[in-house]
PDB file of C-alpha atoms in Angstrom:
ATOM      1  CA  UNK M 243       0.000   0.000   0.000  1.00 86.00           C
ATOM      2  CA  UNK M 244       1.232   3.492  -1.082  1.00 91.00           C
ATOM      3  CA  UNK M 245      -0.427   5.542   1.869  1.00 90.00           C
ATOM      4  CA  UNK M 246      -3.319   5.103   4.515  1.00 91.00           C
ATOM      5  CA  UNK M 247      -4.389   8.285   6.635  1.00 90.00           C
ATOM      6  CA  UNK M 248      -5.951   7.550   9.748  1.00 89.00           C
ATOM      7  CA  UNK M 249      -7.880   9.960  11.961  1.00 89.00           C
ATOM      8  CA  UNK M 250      -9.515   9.839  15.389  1.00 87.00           C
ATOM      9  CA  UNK M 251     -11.749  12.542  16.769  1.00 86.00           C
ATOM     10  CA  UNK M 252     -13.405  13.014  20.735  1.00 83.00           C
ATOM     11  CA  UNK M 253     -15.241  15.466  22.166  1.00 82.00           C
ATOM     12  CA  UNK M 254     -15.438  15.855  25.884  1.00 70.00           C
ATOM     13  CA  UNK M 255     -18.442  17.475  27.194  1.00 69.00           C
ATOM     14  CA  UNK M 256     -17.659  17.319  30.848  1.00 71.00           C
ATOM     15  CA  UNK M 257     -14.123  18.518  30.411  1.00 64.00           C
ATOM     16  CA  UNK M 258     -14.968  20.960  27.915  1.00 75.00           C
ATOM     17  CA  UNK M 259     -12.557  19.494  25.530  1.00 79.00           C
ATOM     18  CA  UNK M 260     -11.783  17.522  22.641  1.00 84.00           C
ATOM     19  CA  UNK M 261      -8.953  15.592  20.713  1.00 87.00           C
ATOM     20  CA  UNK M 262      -7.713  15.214  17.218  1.00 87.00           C
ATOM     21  CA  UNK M 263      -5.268  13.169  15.501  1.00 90.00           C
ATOM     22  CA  UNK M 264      -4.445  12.254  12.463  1.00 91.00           C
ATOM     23  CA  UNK M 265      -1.872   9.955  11.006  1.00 92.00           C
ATOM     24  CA  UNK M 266      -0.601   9.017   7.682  1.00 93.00           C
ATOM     25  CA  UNK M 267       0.996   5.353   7.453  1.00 93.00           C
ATOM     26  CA  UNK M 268       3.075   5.369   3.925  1.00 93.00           C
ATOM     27  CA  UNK M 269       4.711   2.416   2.123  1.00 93.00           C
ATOM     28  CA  UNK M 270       3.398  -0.455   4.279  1.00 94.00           C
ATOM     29  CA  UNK M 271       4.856  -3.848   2.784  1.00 95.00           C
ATOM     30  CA  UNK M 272       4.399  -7.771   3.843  1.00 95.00           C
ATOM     31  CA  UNK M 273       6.092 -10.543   2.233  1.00 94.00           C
ATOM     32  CA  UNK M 274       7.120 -13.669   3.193  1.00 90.00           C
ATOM     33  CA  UNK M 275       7.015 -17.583   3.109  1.00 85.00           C
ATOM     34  CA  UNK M 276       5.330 -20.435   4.747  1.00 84.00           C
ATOM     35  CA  UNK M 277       6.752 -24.461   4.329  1.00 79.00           C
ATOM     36  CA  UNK M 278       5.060 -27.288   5.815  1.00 75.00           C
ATOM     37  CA  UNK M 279       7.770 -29.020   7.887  1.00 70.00           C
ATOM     38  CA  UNK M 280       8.820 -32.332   7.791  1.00 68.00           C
ATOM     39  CA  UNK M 281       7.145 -34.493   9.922  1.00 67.00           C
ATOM     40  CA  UNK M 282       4.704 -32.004  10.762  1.00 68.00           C
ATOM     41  CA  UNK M 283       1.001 -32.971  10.944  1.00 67.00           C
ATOM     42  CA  UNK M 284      -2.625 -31.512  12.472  1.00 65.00           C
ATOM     43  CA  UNK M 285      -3.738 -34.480  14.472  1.00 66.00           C
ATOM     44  CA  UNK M 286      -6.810 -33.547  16.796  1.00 65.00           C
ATOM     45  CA  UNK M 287      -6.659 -36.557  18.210  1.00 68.00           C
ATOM     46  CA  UNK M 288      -3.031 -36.681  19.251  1.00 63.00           C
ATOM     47  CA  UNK M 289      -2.162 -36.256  23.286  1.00 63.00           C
ATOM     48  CA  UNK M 290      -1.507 -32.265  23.842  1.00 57.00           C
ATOM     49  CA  UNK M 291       2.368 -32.512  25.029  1.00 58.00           C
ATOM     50  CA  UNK M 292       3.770 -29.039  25.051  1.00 54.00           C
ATOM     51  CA  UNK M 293       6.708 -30.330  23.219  1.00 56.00           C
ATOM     52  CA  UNK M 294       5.008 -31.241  19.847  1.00 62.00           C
ATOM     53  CA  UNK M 295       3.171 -27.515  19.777  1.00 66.00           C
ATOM     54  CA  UNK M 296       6.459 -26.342  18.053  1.00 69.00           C
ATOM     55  CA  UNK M 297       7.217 -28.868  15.605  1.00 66.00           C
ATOM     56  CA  UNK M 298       4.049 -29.078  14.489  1.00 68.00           C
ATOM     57  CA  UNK M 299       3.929 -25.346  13.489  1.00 73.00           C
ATOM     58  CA  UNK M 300       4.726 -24.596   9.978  1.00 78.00           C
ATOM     59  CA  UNK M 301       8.209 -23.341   9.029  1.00 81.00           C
ATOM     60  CA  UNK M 302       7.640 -19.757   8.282  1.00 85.00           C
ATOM     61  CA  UNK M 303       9.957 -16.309   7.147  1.00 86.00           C
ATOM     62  CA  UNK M 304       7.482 -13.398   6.803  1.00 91.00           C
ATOM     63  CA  UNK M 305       7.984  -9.528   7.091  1.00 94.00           C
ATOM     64  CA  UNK M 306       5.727  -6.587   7.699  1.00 96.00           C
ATOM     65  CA  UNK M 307       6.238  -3.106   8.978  1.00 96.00           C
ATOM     66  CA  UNK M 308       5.403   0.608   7.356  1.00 95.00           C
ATOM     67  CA  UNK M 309       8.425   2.345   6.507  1.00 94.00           C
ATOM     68  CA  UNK M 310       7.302   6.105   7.224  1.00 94.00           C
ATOM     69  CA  UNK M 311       4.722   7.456   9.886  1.00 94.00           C
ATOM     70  CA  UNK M 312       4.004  10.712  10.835  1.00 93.00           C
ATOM     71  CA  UNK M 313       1.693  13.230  11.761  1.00 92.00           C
ATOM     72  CA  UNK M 314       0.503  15.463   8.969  1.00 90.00           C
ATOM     73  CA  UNK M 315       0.911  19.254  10.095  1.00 84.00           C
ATOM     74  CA  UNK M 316      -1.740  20.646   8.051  1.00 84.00           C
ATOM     75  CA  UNK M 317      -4.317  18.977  10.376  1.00 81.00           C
ATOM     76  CA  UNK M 318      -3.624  20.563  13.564  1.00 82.00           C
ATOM     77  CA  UNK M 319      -3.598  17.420  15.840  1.00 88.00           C
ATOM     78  CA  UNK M 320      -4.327  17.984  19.318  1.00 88.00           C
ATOM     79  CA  UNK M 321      -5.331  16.619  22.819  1.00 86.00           C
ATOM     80  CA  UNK M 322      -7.312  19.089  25.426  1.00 86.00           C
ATOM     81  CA  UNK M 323      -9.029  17.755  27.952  1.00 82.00           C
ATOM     82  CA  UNK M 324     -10.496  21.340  28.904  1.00 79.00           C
ATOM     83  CA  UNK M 325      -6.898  22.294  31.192  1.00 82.00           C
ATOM     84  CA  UNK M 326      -4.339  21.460  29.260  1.00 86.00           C
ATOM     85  CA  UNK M 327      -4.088  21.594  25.578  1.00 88.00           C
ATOM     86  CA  UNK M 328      -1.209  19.650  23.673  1.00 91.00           C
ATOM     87  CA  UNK M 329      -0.138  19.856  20.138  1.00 91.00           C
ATOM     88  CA  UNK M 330       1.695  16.902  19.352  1.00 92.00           C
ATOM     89  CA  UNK M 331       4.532  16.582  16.091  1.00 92.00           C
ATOM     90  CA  UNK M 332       6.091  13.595  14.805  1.00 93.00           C
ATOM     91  CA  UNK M 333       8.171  12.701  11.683  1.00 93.00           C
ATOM     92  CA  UNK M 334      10.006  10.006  10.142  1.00 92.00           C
ATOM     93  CA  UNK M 335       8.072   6.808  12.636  1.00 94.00           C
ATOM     94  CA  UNK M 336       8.961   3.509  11.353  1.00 95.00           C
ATOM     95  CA  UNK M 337       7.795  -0.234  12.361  1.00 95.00           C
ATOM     96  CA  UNK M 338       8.915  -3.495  11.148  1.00 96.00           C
ATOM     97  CA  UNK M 339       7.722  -6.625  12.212  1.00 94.00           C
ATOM     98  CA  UNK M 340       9.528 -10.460  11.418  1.00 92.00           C
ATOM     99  CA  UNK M 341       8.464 -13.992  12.534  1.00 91.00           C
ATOM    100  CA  UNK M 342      10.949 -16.533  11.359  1.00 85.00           C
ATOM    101  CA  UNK M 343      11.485 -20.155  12.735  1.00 80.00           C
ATOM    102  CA  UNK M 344      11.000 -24.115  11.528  1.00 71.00           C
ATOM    103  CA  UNK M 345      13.697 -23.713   8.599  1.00 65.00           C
ATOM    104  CA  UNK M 346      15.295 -27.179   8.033  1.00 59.00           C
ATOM    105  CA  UNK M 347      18.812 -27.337   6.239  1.00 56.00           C
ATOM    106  CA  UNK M 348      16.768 -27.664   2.833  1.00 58.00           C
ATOM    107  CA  UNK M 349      15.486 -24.132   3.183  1.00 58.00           C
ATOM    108  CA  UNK M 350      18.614 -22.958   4.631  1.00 58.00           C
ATOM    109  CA  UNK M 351      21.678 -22.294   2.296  1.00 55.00           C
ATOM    110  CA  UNK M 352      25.069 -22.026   3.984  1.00 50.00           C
ATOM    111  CA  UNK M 353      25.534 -18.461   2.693  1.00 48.00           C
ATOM    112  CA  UNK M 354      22.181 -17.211   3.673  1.00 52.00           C
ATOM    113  CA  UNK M 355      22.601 -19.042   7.576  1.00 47.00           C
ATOM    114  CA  UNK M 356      26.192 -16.507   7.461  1.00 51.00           C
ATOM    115  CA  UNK M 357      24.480 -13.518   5.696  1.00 53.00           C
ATOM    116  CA  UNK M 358      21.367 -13.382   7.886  1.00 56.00           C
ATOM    117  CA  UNK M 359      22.433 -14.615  11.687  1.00 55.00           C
ATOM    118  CA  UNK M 360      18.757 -14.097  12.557  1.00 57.00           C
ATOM    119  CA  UNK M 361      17.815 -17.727  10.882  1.00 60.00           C
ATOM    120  CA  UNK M 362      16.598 -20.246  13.558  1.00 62.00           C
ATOM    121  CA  UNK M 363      15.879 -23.832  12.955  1.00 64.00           C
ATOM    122  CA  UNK M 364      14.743 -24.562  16.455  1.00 72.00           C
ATOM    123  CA  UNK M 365      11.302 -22.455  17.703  1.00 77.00           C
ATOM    124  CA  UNK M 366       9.825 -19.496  16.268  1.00 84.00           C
ATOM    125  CA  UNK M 367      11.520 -15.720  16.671  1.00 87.00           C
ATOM    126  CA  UNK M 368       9.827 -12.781  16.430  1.00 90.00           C
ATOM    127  CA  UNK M 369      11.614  -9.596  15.692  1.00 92.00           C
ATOM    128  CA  UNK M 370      10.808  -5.888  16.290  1.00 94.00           C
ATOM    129  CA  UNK M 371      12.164  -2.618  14.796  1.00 94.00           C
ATOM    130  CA  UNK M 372      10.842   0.660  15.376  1.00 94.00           C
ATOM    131  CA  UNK M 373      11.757   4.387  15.997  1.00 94.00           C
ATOM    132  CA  UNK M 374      11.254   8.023  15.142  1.00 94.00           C
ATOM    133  CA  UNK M 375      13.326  10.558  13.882  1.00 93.00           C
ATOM    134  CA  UNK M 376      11.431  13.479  15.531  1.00 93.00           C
ATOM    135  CA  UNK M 377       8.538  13.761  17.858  1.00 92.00           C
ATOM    136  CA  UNK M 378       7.469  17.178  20.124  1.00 93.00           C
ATOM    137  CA  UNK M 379       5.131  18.007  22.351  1.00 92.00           C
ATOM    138  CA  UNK M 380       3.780  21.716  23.241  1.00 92.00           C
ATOM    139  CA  UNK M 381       1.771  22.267  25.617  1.00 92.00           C
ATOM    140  CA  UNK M 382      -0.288  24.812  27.465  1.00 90.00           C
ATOM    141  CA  UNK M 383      -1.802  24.264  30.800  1.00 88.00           C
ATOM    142  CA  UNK M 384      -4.338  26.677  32.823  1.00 83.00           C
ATOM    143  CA  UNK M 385      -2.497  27.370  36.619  1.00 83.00           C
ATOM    144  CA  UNK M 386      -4.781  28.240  39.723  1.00 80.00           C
ATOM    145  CA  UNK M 387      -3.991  32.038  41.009  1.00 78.00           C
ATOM    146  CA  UNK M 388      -1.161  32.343  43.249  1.00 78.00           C
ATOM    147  CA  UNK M 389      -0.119  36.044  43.872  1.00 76.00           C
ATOM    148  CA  UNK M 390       2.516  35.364  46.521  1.00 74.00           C
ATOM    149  CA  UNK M 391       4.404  34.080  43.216  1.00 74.00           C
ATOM    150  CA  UNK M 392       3.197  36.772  41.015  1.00 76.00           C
ATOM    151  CA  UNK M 393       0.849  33.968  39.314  1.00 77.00           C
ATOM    152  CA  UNK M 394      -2.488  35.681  38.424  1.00 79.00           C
ATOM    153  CA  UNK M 395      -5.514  34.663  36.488  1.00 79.00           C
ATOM    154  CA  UNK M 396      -5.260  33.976  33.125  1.00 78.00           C
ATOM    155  CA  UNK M 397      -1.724  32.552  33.056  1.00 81.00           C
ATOM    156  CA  UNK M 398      -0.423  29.279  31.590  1.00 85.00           C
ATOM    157  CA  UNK M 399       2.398  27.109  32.013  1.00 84.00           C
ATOM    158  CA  UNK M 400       3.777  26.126  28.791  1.00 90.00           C
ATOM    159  CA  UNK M 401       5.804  23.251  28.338  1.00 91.00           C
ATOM    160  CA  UNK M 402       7.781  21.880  25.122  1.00 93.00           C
ATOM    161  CA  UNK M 403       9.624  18.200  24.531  1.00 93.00           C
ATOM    162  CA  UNK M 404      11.858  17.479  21.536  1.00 94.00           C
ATOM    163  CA  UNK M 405      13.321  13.879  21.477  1.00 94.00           C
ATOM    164  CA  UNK M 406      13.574  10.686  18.973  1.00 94.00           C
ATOM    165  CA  UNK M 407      14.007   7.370  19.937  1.00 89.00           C
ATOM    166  CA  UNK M 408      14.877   4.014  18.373  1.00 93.00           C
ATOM    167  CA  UNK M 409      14.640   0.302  19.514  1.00 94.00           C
ATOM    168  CA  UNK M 410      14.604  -3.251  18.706  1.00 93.00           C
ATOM    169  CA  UNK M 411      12.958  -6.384  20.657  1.00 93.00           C
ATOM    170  CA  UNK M 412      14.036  -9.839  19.659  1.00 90.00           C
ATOM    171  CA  UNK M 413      11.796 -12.723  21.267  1.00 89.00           C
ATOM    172  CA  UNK M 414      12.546 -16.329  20.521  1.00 85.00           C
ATOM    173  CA  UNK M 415      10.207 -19.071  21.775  1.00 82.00           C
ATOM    174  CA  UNK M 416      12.398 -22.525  21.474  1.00 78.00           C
ATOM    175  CA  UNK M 417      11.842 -25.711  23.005  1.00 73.00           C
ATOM    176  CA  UNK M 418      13.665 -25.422  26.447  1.00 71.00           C
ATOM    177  CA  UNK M 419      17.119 -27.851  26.494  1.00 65.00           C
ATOM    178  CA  UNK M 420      16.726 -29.219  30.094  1.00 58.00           C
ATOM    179  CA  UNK M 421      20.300 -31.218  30.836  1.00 56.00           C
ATOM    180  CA  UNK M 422      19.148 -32.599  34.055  1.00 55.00           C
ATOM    181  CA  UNK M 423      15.635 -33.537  35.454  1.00 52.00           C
ATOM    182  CA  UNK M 424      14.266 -30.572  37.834  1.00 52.00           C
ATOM    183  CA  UNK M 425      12.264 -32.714  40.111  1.00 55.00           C
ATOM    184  CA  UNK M 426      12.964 -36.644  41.675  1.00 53.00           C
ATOM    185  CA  UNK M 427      10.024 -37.254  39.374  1.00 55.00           C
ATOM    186  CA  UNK M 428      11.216 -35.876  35.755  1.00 57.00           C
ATOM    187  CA  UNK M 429      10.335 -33.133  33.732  1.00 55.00           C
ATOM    188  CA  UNK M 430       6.319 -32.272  33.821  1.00 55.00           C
ATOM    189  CA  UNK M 431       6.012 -32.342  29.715  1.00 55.00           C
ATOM    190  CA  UNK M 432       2.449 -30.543  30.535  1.00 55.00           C
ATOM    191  CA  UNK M 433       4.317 -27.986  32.266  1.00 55.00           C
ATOM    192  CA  UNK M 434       4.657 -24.782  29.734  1.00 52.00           C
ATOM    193  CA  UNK M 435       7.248 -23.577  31.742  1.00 52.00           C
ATOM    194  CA  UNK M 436       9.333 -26.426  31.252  1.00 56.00           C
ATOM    195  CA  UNK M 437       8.863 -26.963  27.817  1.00 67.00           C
ATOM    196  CA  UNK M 438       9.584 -23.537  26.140  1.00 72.00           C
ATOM    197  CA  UNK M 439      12.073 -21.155  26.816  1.00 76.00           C
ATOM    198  CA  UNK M 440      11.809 -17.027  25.819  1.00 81.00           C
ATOM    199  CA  UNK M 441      15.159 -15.424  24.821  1.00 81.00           C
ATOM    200  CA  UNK M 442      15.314 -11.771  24.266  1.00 85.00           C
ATOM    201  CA  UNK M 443      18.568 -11.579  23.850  1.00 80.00           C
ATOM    202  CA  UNK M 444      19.435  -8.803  21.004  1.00 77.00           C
ATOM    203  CA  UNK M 445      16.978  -6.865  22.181  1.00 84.00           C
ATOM    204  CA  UNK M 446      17.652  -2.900  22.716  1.00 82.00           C
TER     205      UNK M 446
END
């Protein structure tokens, strides 16, 4: 998709307010693959282990995400909830999403396993990338009198934040390797928490 604009609109009665925003999403994108794995199958009537969940889930590689975001200034977004009123900025947002996991060696080339260290064989990762270049924030607020500090009616305190920000979260659900049984009695199979392990390592 080239470009979708979406807006929200409130009024609020009691607090003599309302709020405003609109956002356009451009060059969103998905692509992908899905394999059936070997020795996968969809057996209803097969005992519910934890262990098989994961094997039986089809190998998969597919990306989405939007690659620009912002907040169009023509249409004066805004939030006032009748005391405060905030006029929000932001430029240059980006999102991309990844779930990868179930590859077997005959998906897998040995240059492609080098060039892209985020390949898994074992469990399913999902990836996360997002961050904006610019966002700001001004706002106005209405202060009670206070002449001891020279604060009459009528004035505001106004406020203004500049920042960006960036990040990445990396979650990988794999079947958990357990060297040694946790109990005298073995490892409960039923047991999520001893079947899968999360690793967010790579995250930022």
């Amino acid at each position: 998709l080239d470009a979708v604009s979406l807006s929200y609109g409130a009024s609020h009665p009691m607090l003599k307010g309302g709020t405003i925003i609109s956002v356009m999403l451009e060059s969103i994108y998905a692509y992908g693959s899905i394999f059936a794995r070997e020795g996968g199958v969809v057996d209803p009537s097969e005992e519910l282990r934890k262990r098989n969940i994961l094997r039986h889930l089809p190998a998969v590689d597919f990306t989405a995400g939007i690659q620009n975001t912002y907040l169009p200034k023509q249409s004066v977004s805004y939030f006032d909830d009748g005391n405060t009123r905030s006029i929000p900025e932001m430029d240059g947002g980006r999102v991309m999403f990844r779930i990868l996991g179930g590859l077997d060696e005959s998906m897998i080339s040995r240059n492609s396993l080098k060039s892209d260290p985020m390949l898994v064989k074992e469990g399913i990762k999902f990836i996360t990338d997002f961050g904006v270049s610019s966002f700001s924030s001004t706002s106005e607020t209405n202060v009670n009198e206070f002449p001891e500090l020279e604060i009459f009616d009528g004035s505001k305190f106004c406020s203004f934040i500049l920042g960006t920000f960036d990040g990445s979260i990396t979650c990988h659900l794999r079947p958990q390797s357990l060297v040694a049984s946790t109990s005298s009695s073995g490892p409960n199979v039923f047991n999520p928490l001893e079947a899968y392990e999360i690793d967010f390592s790579g995250s930022t």
